[in-house]
Amino acid sequence: MKPSLRDGTVLLVLAIALGVVATVVRAQDPVKAPDHSLLFENDQVRVCEFTAKPGETVALDSRPNHFAYMLAPAKMKFTTADGKVVEREYAAGDIRWSDAVTHTVENIGDTQAKALVVELKGPAKKQKK
């Protein structure tokens, strides 16, 4: 059976879709984004410094369970992948826990947001004595 134009079109659409998915997956690692600086990483945690200028929106990213320690006051809007929107205000020194999430983050305040983000990689391991 000879391949048809329709078969070629389907293959082209699939190839493009796979390319888009691969690009989105790569973009979801927050450490590679310009608003994150990797400070420390081992097999149990990853620590990043996060900054966002007023009005800046951070692209969709995925994070494991994590907490953020706010280094500066901020007003932020979080939009999850399923469309749920939450706005929060923080003071410097606030700590926020979050279960694993895929979201976008927008600084809706007038000042630069700055935080240390500590991502947990898995269950704690026993220390050797």
PDB file of C-alpha atoms in Angstrom:
ATOM      1  CA  MET A   1       0.000   0.000   0.000  1.00  0.00           C
ATOM      2  CA  LYS A   2       1.398   3.385  -1.014  1.00  0.00           C
ATOM      3  CA  PRO A   3       1.577   6.148   1.681  1.00  0.00           C
ATOM      4  CA  SER A   4      -1.017   8.851   1.073  1.00  0.00           C
ATOM      5  CA  LEU A   5      -0.817  12.610   1.544  1.00  0.00           C
ATOM      6  CA  ARG A   6      -3.093  12.191   4.567  1.00  0.00           C
ATOM      7  CA  ASP A   7      -0.620   9.771   6.200  1.00  0.00           C
ATOM      8  CA  GLY A   8       2.191  12.267   5.649  1.00  0.00           C
ATOM      9  CA  THR A   9       0.122  15.091   7.133  1.00  0.00           C
ATOM     10  CA  VAL A  10      -0.694  13.024  10.222  1.00  0.00           C
ATOM     11  CA  LEU A  11       2.999  12.213  10.715  1.00  0.00           C
ATOM     12  CA  LEU A  12       3.939  15.884  10.326  1.00  0.00           C
ATOM     13  CA  VAL A  13       1.327  16.970  12.879  1.00  0.00           C
ATOM     14  CA  LEU A  14       2.544  14.299  15.329  1.00  0.00           C
ATOM     15  CA  ALA A  15       6.169  15.393  14.893  1.00  0.00           C
ATOM     16  CA  ILE A  16       5.251  19.032  15.540  1.00  0.00           C
ATOM     17  CA  ALA A  17       3.164  18.077  18.593  1.00  0.00           C
ATOM     18  CA  LEU A  18       6.052  16.063  20.042  1.00  0.00           C
ATOM     19  CA  GLY A  19       8.376  19.011  19.497  1.00  0.00           C
ATOM     20  CA  VAL A  20       5.988  21.351  21.311  1.00  0.00           C
ATOM     21  CA  VAL A  21       5.584  18.920  24.224  1.00  0.00           C
ATOM     22  CA  ALA A  22       9.366  18.523  24.504  1.00  0.00           C
ATOM     23  CA  THR A  23       9.785  22.309  24.542  1.00  0.00           C
ATOM     24  CA  VAL A  24       7.149  22.727  27.275  1.00  0.00           C
ATOM     25  CA  VAL A  25       8.702  19.969  29.394  1.00  0.00           C
ATOM     26  CA  ARG A  26      12.133  21.623  29.120  1.00  0.00           C
ATOM     27  CA  ALA A  27      10.613  24.992  30.029  1.00  0.00           C
ATOM     28  CA  GLN A  28       9.055  23.527  33.165  1.00  0.00           C
ATOM     29  CA  ASP A  29      12.382  23.178  35.016  1.00  0.00           C
ATOM     30  CA  PRO A  30      12.386  26.417  37.026  1.00  0.00           C
ATOM     31  CA  VAL A  31      16.141  26.352  37.646  1.00  0.00           C
ATOM     32  CA  LYS A  32      16.809  26.963  33.952  1.00  0.00           C
ATOM     33  CA  ALA A  33      14.608  30.083  33.947  1.00  0.00           C
ATOM     34  CA  PRO A  34      16.317  33.497  34.203  1.00  0.00           C
ATOM     35  CA  ASP A  35      14.332  34.353  37.364  1.00  0.00           C
ATOM     36  CA  HIS A  36      15.905  31.454  39.320  1.00  0.00           C
ATOM     37  CA  SER A  37      19.500  31.015  40.480  1.00  0.00           C
ATOM     38  CA  LEU A  38      20.595  27.601  41.714  1.00  0.00           C
ATOM     39  CA  LEU A  39      22.321  28.012  45.099  1.00  0.00           C
ATOM     40  CA  PHE A  40      22.625  24.402  46.290  1.00  0.00           C
ATOM     41  CA  GLU A  41      21.602  20.919  45.171  1.00  0.00           C
ATOM     42  CA  ASN A  42      22.136  17.377  46.401  1.00  0.00           C
ATOM     43  CA  ASP A  43      20.192  14.111  46.225  1.00  0.00           C
ATOM     44  CA  GLN A  44      17.584  15.352  48.743  1.00  0.00           C
ATOM     45  CA  VAL A  45      16.989  19.085  48.111  1.00  0.00           C
ATOM     46  CA  ARG A  46      17.432  21.858  45.584  1.00  0.00           C
ATOM     47  CA  VAL A  47      17.711  25.481  46.774  1.00  0.00           C
ATOM     48  CA  CYS A  48      17.105  28.382  44.382  1.00  0.00           C
ATOM     49  CA  GLU A  49      16.850  32.128  44.697  1.00  0.00           C
ATOM     50  CA  PHE A  50      13.727  33.391  42.927  1.00  0.00           C
ATOM     51  CA  THR A  51      13.254  36.994  41.781  1.00  0.00           C
ATOM     52  CA  ALA A  52      10.428  38.632  39.830  1.00  0.00           C
ATOM     53  CA  LYS A  53      10.108  42.294  38.893  1.00  0.00           C
ATOM     54  CA  PRO A  54       6.743  44.060  39.313  1.00  0.00           C
ATOM     55  CA  GLY A  55       4.417  42.905  36.526  1.00  0.00           C
ATOM     56  CA  GLU A  56       6.643  39.964  35.573  1.00  0.00           C
ATOM     57  CA  THR A  57       5.014  36.589  34.876  1.00  0.00           C
ATOM     58  CA  VAL A  58       7.045  33.413  35.241  1.00  0.00           C
ATOM     59  CA  ALA A  59       6.318  30.741  32.631  1.00  0.00           C
ATOM     60  CA  LEU A  60       4.460  27.569  33.551  1.00  0.00           C
ATOM     61  CA  ASP A  61       6.721  25.378  35.678  1.00  0.00           C
ATOM     62  CA  SER A  62       6.438  22.236  37.776  1.00  0.00           C
ATOM     63  CA  ARG A  63       7.781  21.925  41.290  1.00  0.00           C
ATOM     64  CA  PRO A  64       7.887  19.027  43.744  1.00  0.00           C
ATOM     65  CA  ASN A  65       6.878  19.640  47.385  1.00  0.00           C
ATOM     66  CA  HIS A  66       8.667  22.824  48.434  1.00  0.00           C
ATOM     67  CA  PHE A  67       8.715  25.830  50.695  1.00  0.00           C
ATOM     68  CA  ALA A  68       9.587  29.446  50.008  1.00  0.00           C
ATOM     69  CA  TYR A  69      11.238  31.842  52.470  1.00  0.00           C
ATOM     70  CA  MET A  70      10.422  35.402  51.428  1.00  0.00           C
ATOM     71  CA  LEU A  71      13.440  37.721  51.371  1.00  0.00           C
ATOM     72  CA  ALA A  72      11.330  40.771  50.445  1.00  0.00           C
ATOM     73  CA  PRO A  73       7.657  41.724  50.692  1.00  0.00           C
ATOM     74  CA  ALA A  74       5.609  40.736  47.649  1.00  0.00           C
ATOM     75  CA  LYS A  75       2.111  40.432  46.224  1.00  0.00           C
ATOM     76  CA  MET A  76       1.863  37.389  43.972  1.00  0.00           C
ATOM     77  CA  LYS A  77      -0.729  35.651  41.795  1.00  0.00           C
ATOM     78  CA  PHE A  78      -0.471  31.891  41.277  1.00  0.00           C
ATOM     79  CA  THR A  79      -2.387  30.153  38.469  1.00  0.00           C
ATOM     80  CA  THR A  80      -2.343  26.352  38.454  1.00  0.00           C
ATOM     81  CA  ALA A  81      -2.392  24.279  35.289  1.00  0.00           C
ATOM     82  CA  ASP A  82      -6.110  23.601  35.838  1.00  0.00           C
ATOM     83  CA  GLY A  83      -6.884  27.350  36.003  1.00  0.00           C
ATOM     84  CA  LYS A  84      -7.239  27.858  39.787  1.00  0.00           C
ATOM     85  CA  VAL A  85      -6.059  31.373  40.732  1.00  0.00           C
ATOM     86  CA  VAL A  86      -4.802  32.416  44.179  1.00  0.00           C
ATOM     87  CA  GLU A  87      -3.449  35.845  45.159  1.00  0.00           C
ATOM     88  CA  ARG A  88      -1.244  36.199  48.232  1.00  0.00           C
ATOM     89  CA  GLU A  89       0.653  38.981  49.986  1.00  0.00           C
ATOM     90  CA  TYR A  90       3.896  38.246  51.808  1.00  0.00           C
ATOM     91  CA  ALA A  91       6.128  40.103  54.223  1.00  0.00           C
ATOM     92  CA  ALA A  92       9.882  39.587  54.327  1.00  0.00           C
ATOM     93  CA  GLY A  93      10.492  36.557  56.548  1.00  0.00           C
ATOM     94  CA  ASP A  94       7.239  34.763  55.679  1.00  0.00           C
ATOM     95  CA  ILE A  95       7.497  31.055  54.930  1.00  0.00           C
ATOM     96  CA  ARG A  96       5.032  29.300  52.598  1.00  0.00           C
ATOM     97  CA  TRP A  97       4.686  25.526  52.135  1.00  0.00           C
ATOM     98  CA  SER A  98       3.356  24.093  48.862  1.00  0.00           C
ATOM     99  CA  ASP A  99       2.642  20.552  47.773  1.00  0.00           C
ATOM    100  CA  ALA A 100       3.869  19.577  44.306  1.00  0.00           C
ATOM    101  CA  VAL A 101       2.334  21.921  41.731  1.00  0.00           C
ATOM    102  CA  THR A 102       2.422  23.048  38.116  1.00  0.00           C
ATOM    103  CA  HIS A 103       1.699  26.766  37.911  1.00  0.00           C
ATOM    104  CA  THR A 104       2.530  30.209  36.596  1.00  0.00           C
ATOM    105  CA  VAL A 105       3.544  32.958  39.010  1.00  0.00           C
ATOM    106  CA  GLU A 106       2.951  36.670  38.485  1.00  0.00           C
ATOM    107  CA  ASN A 107       4.300  39.519  40.610  1.00  0.00           C
ATOM    108  CA  ILE A 108       1.249  41.793  40.913  1.00  0.00           C
ATOM    109  CA  GLY A 109       2.871  44.093  43.473  1.00  0.00           C
ATOM    110  CA  ASP A 110       4.954  47.282  43.141  1.00  0.00           C
ATOM    111  CA  THR A 111       8.244  45.822  44.397  1.00  0.00           C
ATOM    112  CA  GLN A 112      10.621  43.109  43.251  1.00  0.00           C
ATOM    113  CA  ALA A 113       9.701  39.732  44.749  1.00  0.00           C
ATOM    114  CA  LYS A 114      12.606  37.756  46.146  1.00  0.00           C
ATOM    115  CA  ALA A 115      12.566  34.359  47.878  1.00  0.00           C
ATOM    116  CA  LEU A 116      14.627  31.296  48.657  1.00  0.00           C
ATOM    117  CA  VAL A 117      12.834  28.203  47.350  1.00  0.00           C
ATOM    118  CA  VAL A 118      13.723  24.806  48.816  1.00  0.00           C
ATOM    119  CA  GLU A 119      12.449  21.836  46.781  1.00  0.00           C
ATOM    120  CA  LEU A 120      12.305  18.396  48.405  1.00  0.00           C
ATOM    121  CA  LYS A 121      13.384  15.555  46.146  1.00  0.00           C
ATOM    122  CA  GLY A 122      12.014  12.578  48.041  1.00  0.00           C
ATOM    123  CA  PRO A 123      11.796  10.823  51.396  1.00  0.00           C
ATOM    124  CA  ALA A 124      14.563  11.498  53.903  1.00  0.00           C
ATOM    125  CA  LYS A 125      17.436   9.030  53.883  1.00  0.00           C
ATOM    126  CA  LYS A 126      18.977   7.618  57.044  1.00  0.00           C
ATOM    127  CA  GLN A 127      22.350   9.091  57.899  1.00  0.00           C
ATOM    128  CA  LYS A 128      25.308   6.768  58.264  1.00  0.00           C
ATOM    129  CA  LYS A 129      26.851   6.749  61.739  1.00  0.00           C
TER     130      LYS A 129
END
